[in-house]
CSV table of C-alpha atoms in Angstrom, one decimal:
chain,number,residue,atom,x,y,z
A,8,MET,CA,193.4,-0.3,142.1
A,9,GLU,CA,194.1,-3.6,143.8
A,10,THR,CA,197.0,-3.4,146.4
A,11,LYS,CA,199.3,-6.4,146.5
A,12,SER,CA,199.6,-8.3,149.8
A,13,PHE,CA,203.0,-8.5,151.6
A,14,GLN,CA,203.4,-12.1,150.5
A,15,GLU,CA,202.8,-11.1,146.8
A,16,ARG,CA,205.3,-8.3,147.0
A,17,VAL,CA,207.9,-10.5,148.5
A,18,LEU,CA,207.4,-13.2,145.9
A,19,ASP,CA,207.7,-10.5,143.2
A,20,ALA,CA,211.1,-9.5,144.6
A,21,LEU,CA,212.3,-13.0,145.6
A,22,PRO,CA,210.6,-15.4,143.1
A,23,PHE,CA,212.8,-18.3,144.2
A,24,LEU,CA,210.9,-18.5,147.5
A,25,GLY,CA,207.9,-19.8,145.6
A,26,THR,CA,209.8,-22.3,143.5
A,27,GLU,CA,212.7,-23.8,145.5
A,28,GLY,CA,211.0,-25.7,148.3
A,29,ARG,CA,208.4,-25.1,151.0
A,30,ALA,CA,210.6,-25.1,154.2
A,31,LEU,CA,212.3,-21.7,153.5
A,32,PHE,CA,209.0,-20.3,152.2
A,33,ASP,CA,207.2,-21.2,155.5
A,34,GLU,CA,210.0,-19.9,157.7
A,35,PHE,CA,210.4,-16.7,155.8
A,36,PHE,CA,206.7,-15.7,156.1
A,37,ALA,CA,206.5,-16.9,159.7
A,38,THR,CA,209.3,-14.5,160.7
A,39,ALA,CA,209.6,-11.7,158.1
A,40,ARG,CA,207.8,-8.4,158.9
A,41,PRO,CA,206.9,-5.6,156.5
A,42,ALA,CA,208.3,-2.1,157.2
A,43,GLY,CA,208.4,1.2,155.4
A,44,LEU,CA,211.1,3.9,155.3
A,45,ASN,CA,210.7,7.5,154.2
A,46,ALA,CA,213.2,9.1,151.8
A,47,GLY,CA,216.2,10.4,153.7
A,48,SER,CA,215.8,8.0,156.6
A,49,PHE,CA,219.0,6.4,157.8
A,50,ILE,CA,218.9,2.6,157.6
A,51,SER,CA,222.3,2.0,159.2
A,52,MET,CA,225.0,4.2,160.6
A,53,GLU,CA,228.7,3.6,160.7
A,54,GLY,CA,229.5,1.6,163.9
A,55,ASP,CA,226.0,0.1,164.2
A,56,MET,CA,225.6,-3.6,165.1
A,57,CYS,CA,223.3,-5.2,162.5
A,58,SER,CA,220.3,-6.9,164.2
A,59,THR,CA,218.1,-7.2,161.1
A,60,PHE,CA,218.5,-7.8,157.3
A,61,ALA,CA,216.2,-5.9,155.0
A,62,VAL,CA,215.1,-7.2,151.6
A,63,VAL,CA,214.1,-4.3,149.4
A,64,LEU,CA,210.6,-4.7,147.9
A,65,GLU,CA,210.2,-1.2,146.6
A,66,GLY,CA,212.4,1.9,146.4
A,67,VAL,CA,216.1,2.5,146.4
A,68,ALA,CA,218.7,2.7,149.2
A,69,ARG,CA,222.2,4.2,148.9
A,70,VAL,CA,225.3,2.9,150.8
A,71,TYR,CA,228.2,5.3,151.1
A,72,LYS,CA,231.4,6.1,152.9
A,73,THR,CA,232.3,9.5,154.4
A,74,GLY,CA,235.8,10.8,154.7
A,75,SER,CA,237.3,13.0,157.4
A,76,SER,CA,236.6,16.1,155.3
A,77,GLY,CA,232.9,15.2,155.1
A,78,ARG,CA,233.1,14.2,151.4
A,79,GLU,CA,231.0,11.2,150.4
A,80,ILE,CA,231.4,8.4,147.9
A,81,THR,CA,228.7,6.1,146.9
A,82,LEU,CA,229.6,2.4,147.1
A,83,TYR,CA,226.4,1.0,145.7
A,84,ARG,CA,222.6,1.2,145.6
A,85,ILE,CA,220.1,-1.4,146.7
A,86,ARG,CA,217.0,-2.0,144.7
A,87,SER,CA,214.0,-4.3,144.6
A,88,GLY,CA,214.9,-8.0,145.2
A,89,GLU,CA,218.2,-7.1,146.8
A,90,GLY,CA,219.7,-6.7,150.3
A,91,CYS,CA,222.8,-5.0,151.7
A,92,VAL,CA,225.9,-7.2,151.5
A,93,LEU,CA,227.7,-5.2,154.2
A,94,THR,CA,224.7,-5.9,156.5
A,95,ALA,CA,225.0,-9.6,155.5
A,96,SER,CA,228.7,-9.5,156.3
A,97,CYS,CA,228.1,-7.8,159.6
A,98,ILE,CA,225.5,-10.3,160.6
A,99,VAL,CA,227.6,-13.4,159.7
A,100,GLY,CA,230.7,-11.9,161.3
A,101,ARG,CA,229.0,-10.2,164.2
A,102,SER,CA,230.8,-7.0,163.4
A,103,GLU,CA,230.0,-3.3,163.1
A,104,PHE,CA,228.5,-1.7,160.0
A,105,PRO,CA,231.4,0.0,158.2
A,106,ALA,CA,229.5,2.7,156.2
A,107,TYR,CA,226.2,4.5,156.0
A,108,ALA,CA,223.0,3.3,154.4
A,109,VAL,CA,220.1,5.8,153.7
A,110,ALA,CA,216.7,5.5,152.0
A,111,GLU,CA,217.1,7.4,148.7
A,112,THR,CA,213.4,7.1,148.0
A,113,ASP,CA,210.4,6.0,150.0
A,114,MET,CA,210.9,2.3,150.6
A,115,SER,CA,209.1,-0.9,151.4
A,116,VAL,CA,211.1,-3.7,152.9
A,117,ALA,CA,210.9,-7.2,154.5
A,118,LEU,CA,212.8,-7.3,157.7
A,119,LEU,CA,214.5,-10.5,158.9
A,120,GLY,CA,216.2,-11.1,162.2
A,121,ALA,CA,219.9,-11.6,162.3
A,122,ALA,CA,219.6,-15.1,163.9
A,123,ASP,CA,217.2,-16.3,161.2
A,124,PHE,CA,219.5,-14.9,158.5
A,125,ARG,CA,222.5,-16.8,159.9
A,126,SER,CA,220.4,-20.0,160.3
A,127,TRP,CA,219.1,-19.9,156.7
A,128,VAL,CA,222.6,-19.4,155.3
A,129,ALA,CA,223.6,-22.6,157.1
A,130,ARG,CA,220.5,-24.6,156.3
A,131,PHE,CA,219.0,-23.6,153.0
A,132,PRO,CA,221.1,-23.8,149.7
A,133,GLU,CA,218.6,-21.5,148.0
A,134,TRP,CA,219.2,-18.8,150.6
A,135,GLN,CA,223.0,-19.3,150.3
A,136,GLN,CA,222.8,-18.8,146.6
A,137,PHE,CA,220.8,-15.6,147.0
A,138,VAL,CA,223.4,-14.2,149.4
A,139,PHE,CA,226.3,-15.3,147.3
A,140,ARG,CA,224.8,-13.7,144.2
A,141,LEU,CA,224.5,-10.4,146.2
A,142,VAL,CA,228.1,-10.7,147.3
A,143,SER,CA,229.5,-11.5,143.9
A,144,GLY,CA,227.5,-8.7,142.2
A,145,ARG,CA,228.5,-6.1,144.8
A,146,LEU,CA,232.2,-7.1,144.7
A,147,VAL,CA,232.3,-6.3,141.0
A,148,SER,CA,230.5,-2.9,141.4
A,149,VAL,CA,232.8,-1.9,144.3
A,150,ILE,CA,235.9,-2.9,142.4
A,151,GLU,CA,234.6,-0.7,139.5
A,152,VAL,CA,234.3,2.2,141.9
A,153,VAL,CA,237.9,1.7,143.1
A,154,GLU,CA,239.2,1.5,139.6
A,155,GLU,CA,237.4,4.7,138.6
A,156,VAL,CA,238.6,6.6,141.5
A,157,ALA,CA,242.2,5.4,141.2
A,158,PHE,CA,242.7,5.4,137.4
A,159,GLN,CA,240.1,7.5,135.6
A,160,ARG,CA,240.0,11.2,135.1
A,161,LEU,CA,237.1,13.0,136.8
A,162,ASP,CA,235.6,14.3,133.6
A,163,ALA,CA,235.5,10.8,132.2
A,164,ARG,CA,234.0,9.4,135.4
A,165,ILE,CA,231.3,12.1,135.3
A,166,ILE,CA,230.4,11.3,131.7
A,167,SER,CA,230.3,7.5,132.4
A,168,HIS,CA,228.1,8.2,135.4
A,169,LEU,CA,225.7,10.3,133.3
A,170,LEU,CA,225.6,7.8,130.4
A,171,HIS,CA,224.8,5.0,132.8
A,172,ALA,CA,222.1,7.0,134.7
A,173,ALA,CA,220.5,8.4,131.5
A,174,GLY,CA,220.0,5.0,129.8
A,175,ASP,CA,218.0,5.5,126.6
A,176,HIS,CA,216.4,8.8,127.7
A,177,ASN,CA,219.5,11.0,127.2
A,178,ARG,CA,218.7,13.0,130.3
A,179,VAL,CA,219.4,12.6,134.0
A,180,ARG,CA,217.4,14.2,136.8
A,181,THR,CA,220.1,14.9,139.4
A,182,THR,CA,222.0,17.7,141.1
A,183,HIS,CA,225.7,18.6,141.0
A,184,GLU,CA,225.9,17.8,144.7
A,185,ARG,CA,224.4,14.3,144.2
A,186,ILE,CA,226.9,13.6,141.4
A,187,ALA,CA,229.7,14.7,143.7
A,188,ASP,CA,228.5,12.4,146.4
A,189,ASP,CA,228.2,9.5,144.0
A,190,LEU,CA,231.8,10.0,142.7
A,191,GLY,CA,233.6,11.1,145.9
A,192,SER,CA,234.3,14.6,144.7
A,193,SER,CA,233.2,18.1,145.7
A,194,ARG,CA,230.2,19.9,144.3
A,195,GLU,CA,232.4,22.8,143.2
A,196,VAL,CA,234.7,20.6,141.1
A,197,VAL,CA,231.7,18.7,139.6
A,198,SER,CA,230.0,22.0,138.7
A,199,ARG,CA,233.2,23.2,137.0
A,200,VAL,CA,233.5,20.0,134.9
A,201,LEU,CA,229.9,20.1,133.9
A,202,LYS,CA,230.2,23.7,132.8
A,203,ASP,CA,233.2,22.8,130.7
A,204,LEU,CA,231.2,19.9,129.1
A,205,GLU,CA,228.4,22.3,128.4
A,206,LYS,CA,230.7,24.8,126.7
A,207,ALA,CA,232.1,21.9,124.6
A,208,GLY,CA,228.6,21.1,123.5
A,209,PHE,CA,228.4,17.7,125.2
A,210,VAL,CA,225.6,18.5,127.7
A,211,ALA,CA,222.9,21.1,128.4
A,212,LEU,CA,222.4,22.0,132.1
A,213,SER,CA,219.2,23.1,133.8
A,214,ARG,CA,218.0,23.1,137.3
A,215,GLY,CA,217.9,19.5,138.6
A,216,GLN,CA,218.7,18.0,135.2
A,217,VAL,CA,221.5,17.2,132.8
A,218,LYS,CA,220.6,16.6,129.1
A,219,LEU,CA,223.1,14.6,127.0
A,220,LEU,CA,223.3,16.3,123.6
A,221,ASP,CA,225.4,13.7,121.8
A,222,PRO,CA,225.8,10.4,123.7
A,223,LYS,CA,228.0,9.0,120.9
A,224,ARG,CA,230.5,11.8,121.2
A,225,LEU,CA,230.5,11.4,125.0
A,226,ARG,CA,231.3,7.7,124.8
A,227,GLY,CA,234.1,8.5,122.4
A,228,PHE,CA,235.4,11.1,124.8
A,229,THR,CA,235.6,8.6,127.7
A,230,SER,CA,237.5,6.2,125.5
A,231,GLU,CA,240.1,8.9,124.7
A,232,CYS,CA,240.5,9.6,128.4
A,233,SER,CA,241.1,5.9,129.3
């Protein structure tokens, strides 16, 4: 099987580099360097100064906050063709990273220096648009997290999370602990809610998996809870 080159993988993730002009293309590939991360590796820790910006080529990263109790809540995930907006903010503002970022799967990234990142934001409209799209998309997702935490019942939040994660497959490979981390709750509380949902016939639980038995009923339940 043919393995794609670094340039090919970058252009798959950031196709605008090949269509929006040669100057950014040349500078990107003159300075960007490939890197790999193992699942579970920390990318940034709270309080770090951001010296590089990573564009994800393959894999998924998770950005989260931790409370004084040790409880976590997921802010967003970063996938192929994306970068971390908090890192971008820290680079532009020369401030400390305010959360944690960890590789959720094995990852392949393109690393850019902070000085190059700042220079491109000032000089290349196509890079500005890429960064602004990241910011606008992440603002929406973080606001959704805030609204859910502040205004939605936990059972409805868990169901919404499962429906989104399941897609058309009606099953989610996950753990109670991971759901709790995503939603800013405790594993014990999530387990109790999932058990109640199982007793009500909404889901079937097995090790490392939640099967959605009737997605239509689940969507109706979340509407009733709103």
